[in-house]
Coordinates of C-alpha atoms and ligand atoms in Angstrom, one line a residue:
X1 CA -56.5 29.9 -21.1
X2 CA -55.0 32.1 -23.3
X3 CA -52.2 33.8 -21.8
X4 CA -52.9 37.1 -23.9
X5 CA -55.6 39.1 -23.1
X6 CA -57.3 41.7 -25.4
X7 CA -54.8 43.5 -28.2
X8 CA -51.8 44.6 -26.0
X9 CA -52.4 42.9 -22.6
X10 CA -51.8 40.0 -20.8
X11 CA -54.0 37.7 -18.5
X12 CA -53.8 37.8 -14.5
X13 CA -52.9 34.1 -15.1
X14 CA -49.9 35.2 -17.3
X15 CA -48.7 37.4 -14.9
X16 CA -48.9 35.1 -12.2
X17 CA -46.7 32.6 -14.1
X18 CA -44.1 34.9 -15.0
X19 CA -40.8 33.9 -12.7
X20 CA -40.9 37.3 -10.6
X21 CA -44.5 36.3 -9.6
X22 CA -44.3 32.7 -9.1
X23 CA -40.7 33.4 -6.7
X24 CA -43.5 35.1 -4.3
X25 CA -45.8 31.5 -4.1
X26 CA -48.7 33.0 -5.1
X27 CA -52.2 32.0 -3.9
X28 CA -55.4 32.6 -5.2
X29 CA -58.1 33.0 -2.9
X30 CA -60.7 34.3 -5.0
X31 CA -61.9 35.3 -8.6
X32 CA -60.3 32.4 -9.6
X33 CA -62.8 31.7 -12.8
X34 CA -61.6 35.1 -13.6
X35 CA -57.7 34.9 -14.3
X36 CA -58.2 35.9 -17.7
X37 CA -58.9 39.5 -17.2
X38 CA -56.8 41.6 -19.0
X39 CA -53.6 43.4 -17.0
X40 CA -53.5 46.8 -18.7
X41 CA -50.6 48.3 -16.0
X42 CA -48.8 47.1 -13.2
X43 CA -49.2 49.9 -10.0
X44 CA -47.0 49.1 -6.3
X45 CA -48.6 51.3 -3.5
X46 CA -50.4 51.1 -0.4
X47 CA -52.4 54.2 -0.1
X48 CA -55.7 53.9 1.3
X49 CA -57.3 55.8 -0.9
X50 CA -55.6 53.7 -3.8
X51 CA -58.3 53.3 -5.9
X52 CA -58.8 57.0 -6.2
X53 CA -55.3 57.1 -8.3
X54 CA -55.7 54.1 -10.4
X55 CA -58.2 53.9 -13.7
X56 CA -58.7 50.4 -14.6
X57 CA -57.1 47.4 -15.5
X58 CA -54.1 47.5 -12.8
X59 CA -52.8 44.6 -11.3
X60 CA -52.6 46.2 -8.2
X61 CA -49.4 44.9 -5.7
X62 CA -49.5 45.7 -1.9
X63 CA -47.8 45.0 1.2
X64 CA -51.5 45.5 3.0
X65 CA -49.8 48.1 5.0
X66 CA -53.1 50.4 4.3
X67 CA -55.2 47.7 5.9
X68 CA -53.1 47.0 9.4
X69 CA -55.3 48.4 12.2
X70 CA -58.0 49.1 9.4
X71 CA -61.5 48.4 10.8
X72 CA -63.1 45.3 9.0
X73 CA -65.6 48.3 7.1
X74 CA -62.9 50.4 6.0
X75 CA -60.9 47.0 4.7
X76 CA -64.4 46.2 3.2
X77 CA -64.5 49.7 1.5
X78 CA -61.0 49.8 0.2
X79 CA -61.5 46.2 -1.6
X80 CA -65.0 47.7 -3.0
X81 CA -63.0 50.8 -4.3
X82 CA -60.5 48.5 -6.2
X83 CA -63.4 46.5 -7.5
X84 CA -66.0 49.4 -8.4
X85 CA -62.3 51.0 -10.4
X86 CA -62.8 47.8 -12.1
X87 CA -58.7 46.7 -11.6
X88 CA -57.4 43.3 -12.7
X89 CA -56.3 41.7 -9.1
X90 CA -55.2 43.1 -5.9
X91 CA -51.7 41.2 -5.2
X92 CA -51.1 41.0 -1.6
X93 CA -47.8 40.1 0.0
X94 CA -48.4 38.4 3.3
X95 CA -45.2 39.1 5.9
X96 CA -44.6 39.3 9.7
X97 CA -46.9 42.8 10.1
X98 CA -49.2 41.2 7.7
X99 CA -49.5 37.5 8.2
X100 CA -52.7 36.5 7.0
X101 CA -55.8 38.3 5.3
X102 CA -58.7 39.6 7.2
X103 CA -61.8 37.8 6.3
X104 CA -63.2 41.6 5.8
X105 CA -60.7 41.9 2.5
X106 CA -61.0 38.3 1.5
X107 CA -65.4 38.3 1.5
X108 CA -65.9 41.5 -0.1
X109 CA -62.9 40.2 -2.7
X110 CA -64.8 37.2 -3.0
X111 CA -68.4 39.2 -3.5
X112 CA -67.3 41.1 -6.0
X113 CA -65.8 38.1 -8.0
X114 CA -61.9 40.5 -8.0
X115 CA -59.1 37.8 -8.4
X116 CA -57.5 38.0 -4.5
X117 CA -53.9 36.7 -4.9
X118 CA -51.6 36.5 -1.9
X119 CA -48.0 36.1 -2.1
X120 CA -46.1 33.8 0.6
X121 CA -42.8 35.0 0.4
X122 CA -41.4 38.4 -0.2
X123 CA -40.6 39.8 -4.0
X124 CA -38.8 42.5 -4.8
X125 CA -42.2 44.7 -6.2
X126 CA -39.4 46.4 -8.9
X127 CA -38.8 43.2 -10.5
X128 CA -42.8 42.3 -10.7
X129 CA -43.4 45.5 -12.3
X130 CA -40.7 45.6 -15.1
X131 CA -41.3 41.7 -16.2
X132 CA -44.6 42.3 -16.6
X133 CA -44.5 46.0 -18.3
X134 CA -41.7 44.4 -20.2
X135 CA -44.0 41.9 -21.4
X136 CA -47.2 44.0 -22.2
X137 CA -44.4 46.3 -23.9
X138 CA -43.9 43.4 -26.5
X139 CA -46.6 42.5 -26.7
X140 CA -47.5 46.1 -28.3
X141 CA -44.7 45.8 -30.2
X142 CA -45.8 42.1 -31.9
X143 CA -49.5 44.3 -32.3
X144 CA -47.8 47.4 -34.1
X145 CA -46.2 44.6 -36.3
X146 CA -49.0 43.3 -37.4
X147 CA -51.0 46.6 -38.2
X148 CA -47.7 47.5 -40.1
X149 CA -48.1 44.0 -41.7
X150 CA -52.0 44.4 -42.9
X151 CA -50.8 47.9 -44.0
X152 CA -48.2 46.4 -46.6
X153 CA -50.1 43.9 -47.5
X154 CA -53.5 46.3 -48.1
X155 CA -50.6 48.2 -50.4
X156 CA -49.5 45.8 -52.3
X157 CA -53.4 44.9 -53.1
X158 CA -53.4 49.1 -54.4
X159 CA -50.7 48.2 -56.7
X160 CA -51.4 45.0 -57.9
X161 CA -54.9 46.6 -59.1
X162 CA -57.2 46.2 -56.7
X163 CA -59.5 49.0 -55.2
X164 CA -61.4 49.6 -52.1
X165 CA -63.3 46.4 -51.6
X166 CA -60.3 44.2 -51.6
X167 CA -58.6 46.6 -49.1
X168 CA -62.2 46.3 -46.9
X169 CA -62.3 42.8 -47.4
X170 CA -58.3 42.3 -45.8
X171 CA -58.9 45.0 -43.1
X172 CA -62.3 43.0 -42.2
X173 CA -59.9 39.8 -42.0
X174 CA -57.3 41.5 -39.6
X175 CA -60.3 43.0 -37.6
X176 CA -62.1 39.9 -37.6
X177 CA -65.1 42.0 -37.9
X178 CA -67.1 43.5 -40.1
X179 CA -66.1 46.9 -41.9
X180 CA -67.9 50.0 -43.8
X181 CA -67.0 52.8 -45.5
X182 CA -69.6 55.5 -45.9
X183 CA -69.5 58.9 -48.5
X184 CA -69.1 62.4 -46.6
X185 CA -72.9 62.4 -47.1
X186 CA -73.6 59.3 -44.6
X187 CA -74.7 56.9 -47.9
X188 CA -73.1 53.2 -47.6
X189 CA -70.6 53.3 -50.5
X190 CA -69.1 48.9 -49.8
X191 CA -69.4 46.9 -46.8
X192 CA -67.3 43.7 -46.1
X193 CA -67.2 41.4 -43.8
X194 CA -64.9 38.9 -42.3
X195 CA -63.5 35.6 -43.7
X196 CA -65.1 32.7 -41.5
X197 CA -68.0 32.4 -39.5
X198 CA -70.1 35.1 -37.1
X199 CA -72.3 37.4 -37.5
X200 CA -70.5 40.0 -39.1
X201 CA -69.2 37.5 -42.1
X202 CA -73.2 36.4 -42.8
X203 CA -74.5 39.4 -43.8
X204 CA -72.4 42.8 -43.2
X205 CA -75.0 44.5 -44.5
X206 CA -77.7 43.4 -42.1
X207 CA -75.7 44.0 -39.5
X208 CA -75.5 47.8 -40.5
X209 CA -79.1 48.0 -40.9
X210 CA -79.6 47.0 -37.6
X211 CA -76.8 48.4 -36.0
X212 CA -75.8 51.6 -37.4
X213 CA -78.5 54.3 -35.4
X214 CA -77.4 52.7 -31.9
X215 CA -73.8 53.2 -32.1
X216 CA -72.4 50.1 -31.2
X217 CA -70.2 50.3 -28.1
X218 CA -66.4 49.6 -29.0
X219 CA -67.0 50.2 -32.8
X220 CA -63.6 52.4 -34.4
X221 CA -64.9 55.1 -36.8
X222 CA -62.0 56.5 -38.4
X223 CA -62.2 59.8 -41.4
X224 CA -61.0 59.7 -44.2
X225 CA -59.6 63.0 -45.0
X226 CA -60.0 64.8 -48.5
X227 CA -57.8 66.8 -50.0
X228 CA -57.5 70.1 -47.8
X229 CA -57.5 70.3 -44.4
X230 CA -60.6 71.7 -42.4
X231 CA -63.4 69.6 -40.9
X232 CA -65.4 70.0 -43.7
X233 CA -62.9 67.9 -46.1
X234 CA -64.0 64.4 -45.1
X235 CA -64.2 62.9 -47.2
X236 CA -65.2 59.3 -46.7
X237 CA -66.1 57.6 -43.0
X238 CA -64.9 53.9 -42.0
X239 CA -66.7 52.0 -39.1
X240 CA -65.5 48.6 -37.6
X241 CA -68.3 47.4 -36.0
X242 CA -67.6 45.0 -32.9
X243 CA -69.7 42.3 -33.6
X244 CA -67.6 39.4 -33.8
X245 CA -64.8 39.8 -31.9
X246 CA -64.0 43.3 -29.2
X247 CA -61.8 46.2 -30.9
X248 CA -58.9 47.7 -29.6
X249 CA -56.3 50.3 -29.8
X250 CA -54.3 48.5 -32.6
X251 CA -57.4 48.1 -34.5
X252 CA -57.8 52.1 -34.6
X253 CA -53.8 52.8 -35.4
X254 CA -54.4 49.8 -38.4
X255 CA -57.6 52.1 -39.2
X256 CA -56.1 55.4 -39.4
X257 CA -53.3 53.7 -41.5
X258 CA -55.6 52.0 -44.2
X259 CA -57.5 55.1 -43.9
X260 CA -54.5 57.1 -45.6
X261 CA -54.2 54.3 -47.8
X262 CA -58.2 54.8 -49.1
X263 CA -57.7 58.4 -49.2
X264 CA -55.4 57.9 -52.0
X265 CA -57.6 55.6 -54.1
X266 CA -61.1 58.0 -53.0
X267 CA -59.0 61.0 -53.9
X268 CA -58.4 59.8 -57.5
X269 CA -61.6 59.4 -58.1
X270 CA -63.3 62.3 -56.1
X271 CA -61.3 64.0 -58.4
X272 CA -62.2 62.3 -61.7
X273 CA -65.8 63.4 -60.3
X274 CA -65.4 66.5 -59.9
X275 CA -63.5 67.7 -63.1
X276 CA -60.2 67.9 -61.4
X277 CA -58.5 65.9 -63.6
X278 CA -60.2 64.1 -66.8
X279 CA -61.7 60.6 -67.9
X280 CA -58.7 61.3 -70.9
X281 CA -56.5 61.4 -68.1
X282 CA -57.9 58.3 -66.3
X283 CA -57.5 56.2 -69.6
X284 CA -54.3 57.4 -70.6
X285 CA -52.9 56.3 -67.3
X286 CA -54.7 52.9 -67.7
X287 CA -52.8 52.6 -71.1
X288 CA -50.0 53.7 -69.5
X289 CA -50.3 51.2 -66.6
X290 CA -52.2 48.3 -68.1
X291 CA -52.3 49.1 -71.7
X292 CA -53.8 45.9 -73.8
X293 CA -51.4 45.3 -75.9
X294 CA -48.5 43.6 -74.4
X295 CA -45.8 42.7 -76.9
X296 CA -45.8 42.6 -80.9
X297 CA -44.1 40.3 -82.1
X298 CA -42.8 39.2 -86.1
X299 CA -40.9 42.6 -86.6
X300 CA -37.7 42.2 -87.9
X301 CA -34.3 44.3 -88.3
X302 CA -33.5 46.0 -91.8
X303 CA -30.3 46.9 -90.7
X304 CA -27.6 46.3 -87.5
X305 CA -29.3 48.0 -84.7
X306 CA -27.2 49.6 -82.0
X307 CA -29.7 49.4 -78.4
X308 CA -27.2 51.0 -76.3
X309 CA -27.0 47.8 -74.6
X310 CA -26.0 45.5 -77.9
X311 CA -26.1 45.1 -81.4
X312 CA -29.1 43.4 -83.0
X313 CA -28.5 42.2 -86.4
X314 CA -29.8 42.4 -89.2
X315 CA -32.6 40.0 -90.4
X316 CA -32.6 39.2 -86.6
X317 CA -36.4 38.9 -85.2
X318 CA -37.9 41.1 -83.1
X319 CA -40.3 41.4 -80.4
X320 CA -41.7 44.7 -79.2
X321 CA -42.3 44.8 -75.4
X322 CA -44.6 47.7 -75.6
X323 CA -46.5 47.4 -72.1
X324 CA -43.5 47.4 -70.7
X325 CA -42.4 50.6 -71.7
X326 CA -45.2 52.2 -69.5
X327 CA -43.7 50.3 -66.4
X328 CA -40.2 51.3 -67.0
X329 CA -39.4 52.7 -63.4
X330 CA -36.2 55.2 -65.0
X331 CA -39.0 57.1 -66.8
X332 CA -42.3 57.0 -64.5
X333 CA -40.3 56.5 -61.2
X334 CA -39.9 53.9 -58.2
X335 CA -44.0 54.0 -58.3
X336 CA -44.8 53.0 -61.8
X337 CA -46.6 50.0 -61.0
X338 CA -49.3 52.4 -59.4
X339 CA -52.1 53.4 -60.9
X340 CA -52.0 57.4 -60.3
X341 CA -54.1 59.5 -62.4
X342 CA -52.5 62.5 -61.8
X343 CA -48.6 61.3 -62.4
X344 CA -46.9 63.9 -64.9
X345 CA -45.4 60.9 -67.2
X346 CA -49.4 59.0 -68.2
X347 CA -49.5 59.8 -71.6
X348 CA -46.0 58.6 -72.2
X349 CA -46.6 55.1 -72.9
X350 CA -46.6 53.1 -76.2
X351 CA -49.4 51.7 -75.4
X352 CA -50.4 52.7 -79.4
X353 CA -47.2 51.4 -80.7
X354 CA -44.8 54.0 -82.4
X355 CA -43.2 54.9 -85.4
X356 CA -44.8 54.3 -89.1
X357 CA -47.5 51.7 -88.1
X358 CA -48.6 53.6 -85.4
X359 CA -51.9 53.2 -84.7
X360 CA -54.2 54.5 -86.9
X361 CA -57.4 54.2 -84.6
X362 CA -55.8 56.1 -81.8
X363 CA -57.7 59.2 -81.8
X364 CA -60.7 57.5 -82.0
X365 CA -60.2 54.9 -79.0
X366 CA -59.3 57.6 -77.0
X367 CA -62.8 59.3 -78.0
X368 CA -64.5 56.3 -77.2
X369 CA -63.5 55.1 -74.2
X370 CA -63.4 58.9 -72.7
X371 CA -67.1 58.5 -74.0
X372 CA -68.0 55.0 -72.3
X373 CA -66.1 55.6 -69.1
X374 CA -67.9 58.5 -67.6
X375 CA -71.1 57.2 -69.1
X376 CA -70.7 53.7 -67.2
X377 CA -69.7 55.3 -63.8
X378 CA -72.4 57.7 -63.8
X379 CA -75.0 55.0 -64.5
X380 CA -73.6 52.9 -62.1
X381 CA -71.3 55.3 -59.9
X382 CA -70.5 52.2 -57.3
X383 CA -69.2 49.8 -59.6
X384 CA -66.6 47.4 -58.2
X385 CA -64.8 43.8 -58.9
X386 CA -66.9 41.0 -57.7
X387 CA -63.8 39.1 -56.7
X388 CA -60.7 40.2 -55.6
X389 CA -58.4 41.3 -58.3
X390 CA -55.1 38.5 -57.2
X391 CA -58.2 36.1 -58.4
X392 CA -58.5 37.7 -62.1
X393 CA -57.3 35.0 -64.4
X394 CA -55.1 36.3 -67.1
X395 CA -55.4 35.6 -70.9
X396 CA -53.5 33.0 -72.1
X397 CA -51.8 35.1 -74.5
X398 CA -48.6 36.9 -74.9
X399 CA -49.7 39.5 -76.9
X400 CA -52.6 40.9 -75.3
X401 CA -53.1 41.8 -71.5
X402 CA -56.3 41.5 -69.9
X403 CA -57.9 38.9 -68.0
X404 CA -60.6 35.9 -69.0
X405 CA -63.2 37.2 -66.9
X406 CA -63.9 40.5 -65.2
X407 CA -66.9 39.8 -63.4
X408 CA -68.3 43.4 -61.6
X409 CA -70.7 44.3 -59.3
X410 CA -73.1 46.7 -60.5
X411 CA -74.4 47.8 -57.0
X412 CA -72.0 46.2 -54.6
X413 CA -73.2 46.0 -51.1
Ligands
HEM1 C1 -57.0 51.1 -77.5 C2 -57.3 50.8 -78.2 C3 -56.4 50.4 -78.9 C4 -54.8 50.6 -78.8 C5 -54.4 50.1 -77.1 C6 -54.6 50.3 -80.2 C7 -53.2 49.3 -80.5 C8 -51.9 49.4 -81.1 C9 -51.4 49.0 -81.8 C10 -50.4 48.7 -80.3 C11 -50.9 48.9 -82.8 C12 -49.6 48.3 -83.7 C13 -48.6 49.5 -83.6 C14 -46.9 48.8 -84.6 O1 -47.2 48.4 -85.0 O2 -46.4 49.6 -83.9 C15 -52.2 49.3 -83.8 C16 -52.3 49.3 -85.0 C17 -52.9 49.7 -85.8 N1 -54.7 49.9 -85.1 FE1 -55.1 50.0 -83.2 N2 -55.4 50.4 -81.1 C18 -56.6 50.5 -80.5 C19 -57.7 50.9 -81.3 C20 -57.7 51.0 -82.8 C21 -59.0 51.3 -83.1 C22 -60.6 51.9 -82.7 C23 -58.1 51.2 -84.4 C24 -59.4 51.4 -85.9 C25 -60.6 52.4 -85.6 C26 -57.3 50.7 -84.9 C27 -56.5 50.6 -85.9 C28 -55.7 50.2 -86.0 C29 -54.5 50.2 -87.5 C30 -55.3 50.0 -89.3 C31 -53.4 49.8 -86.7 C32 -52.1 49.1 -88.0 C33 -51.5 50.4 -88.8 C34 -50.1 50.1 -89.5 O3 -50.0 49.1 -89.6 O4 -50.4 51.0 -90.1 N3 -56.6 50.8 -83.8 N4 -52.9 49.5 -82.8

């Protein structure tokens, strides 16, 4: 049996295995087939109206004083109240005042399938509580670290030139469920399924069509904020549907963090579409971050050249790494690898060369690109890579950057 329940919890079985409870010689009387129930918290108490104090998912520790002297009907009502609260398990410590559990308690727990455990030896409840809570906190910490890791990988994907589809794919894998991105108008922009089997993996679109209207219980829905504050400023909506696996609070945390990243990407596209930045800005930032010429060879020093870091003697061949200039952190900052259309230094690159042999076609190249790109994105607003960015194969050239093939989807799902 898995020791951990849904994320952020442990199972009743795991709690019973921990030393503090084991020392009490636990005996499971009912609900033995439901020890995989998640324990959300531990509560110790004796009050007969205990059920009203609980929220569900607790492992309740009691010495059974509340049961003492009660009539069978009251004992039944006590257990029924707890079962209806959906607590994880009822653990009763036997002692001189309660040497055995009343039949009414055992029968009622059995009829509700509630795990009922009796402890044959006295244990300090504070030790049990502390031990289980430590386990729960550790489990939460592990999950937060996982959310952090997903965020880091999404950031890496974006820095490596990936876009919305890659981030969604990564997130779908993490959540083990299909993920959907809608525009502010409700239109579906992208969908991604998790790798591996499952309904969501096979065809996320079919899942979307079938389930979006009924608002599947347990879905995680996160708004992606626009630039301005206020309720009207939602730019998009990220939805994870729990069709293949249940979702936990962790997924909400991770979705909110992914939404922050997506906001930056979508913001750039939205800024271009709304005219806040120009297509020329896009072209310049592309040339800066991924200019088509990597290196220019066949240059020679006509005289001794002092670069500040050493002298290149006259007659020495020089390889000009002009693409590297566009990623220079001293000039473009620590995030030089990131594509950012609003970057102040976006025009500050050497993609067209420099000096006497500076590209003669520069103006024409810029004009062509600033006409072609908006036309392409107008015609195919959802244009997206068909493969993950990290799978693109670079050209086998040290002169040119670019890829051997750039498969795209004109109308992605
Ligand atoms: C985005 C598109 C383009 C890029 C990134 C680009 C880049 C470059 C680079 C790096 C050089 C070498 C500069 C040097 O040797 O220092 C160059 C030279 C040149 N380019 Fe372009 N180019 C582009 C488009 C064009 C177009 C469309 C034309 C013609 C219509 C053109 C015509 C030339 C010519 C004639 C030279 C040689 C200049 C000389 O040696 O004096 N280029 N280009």
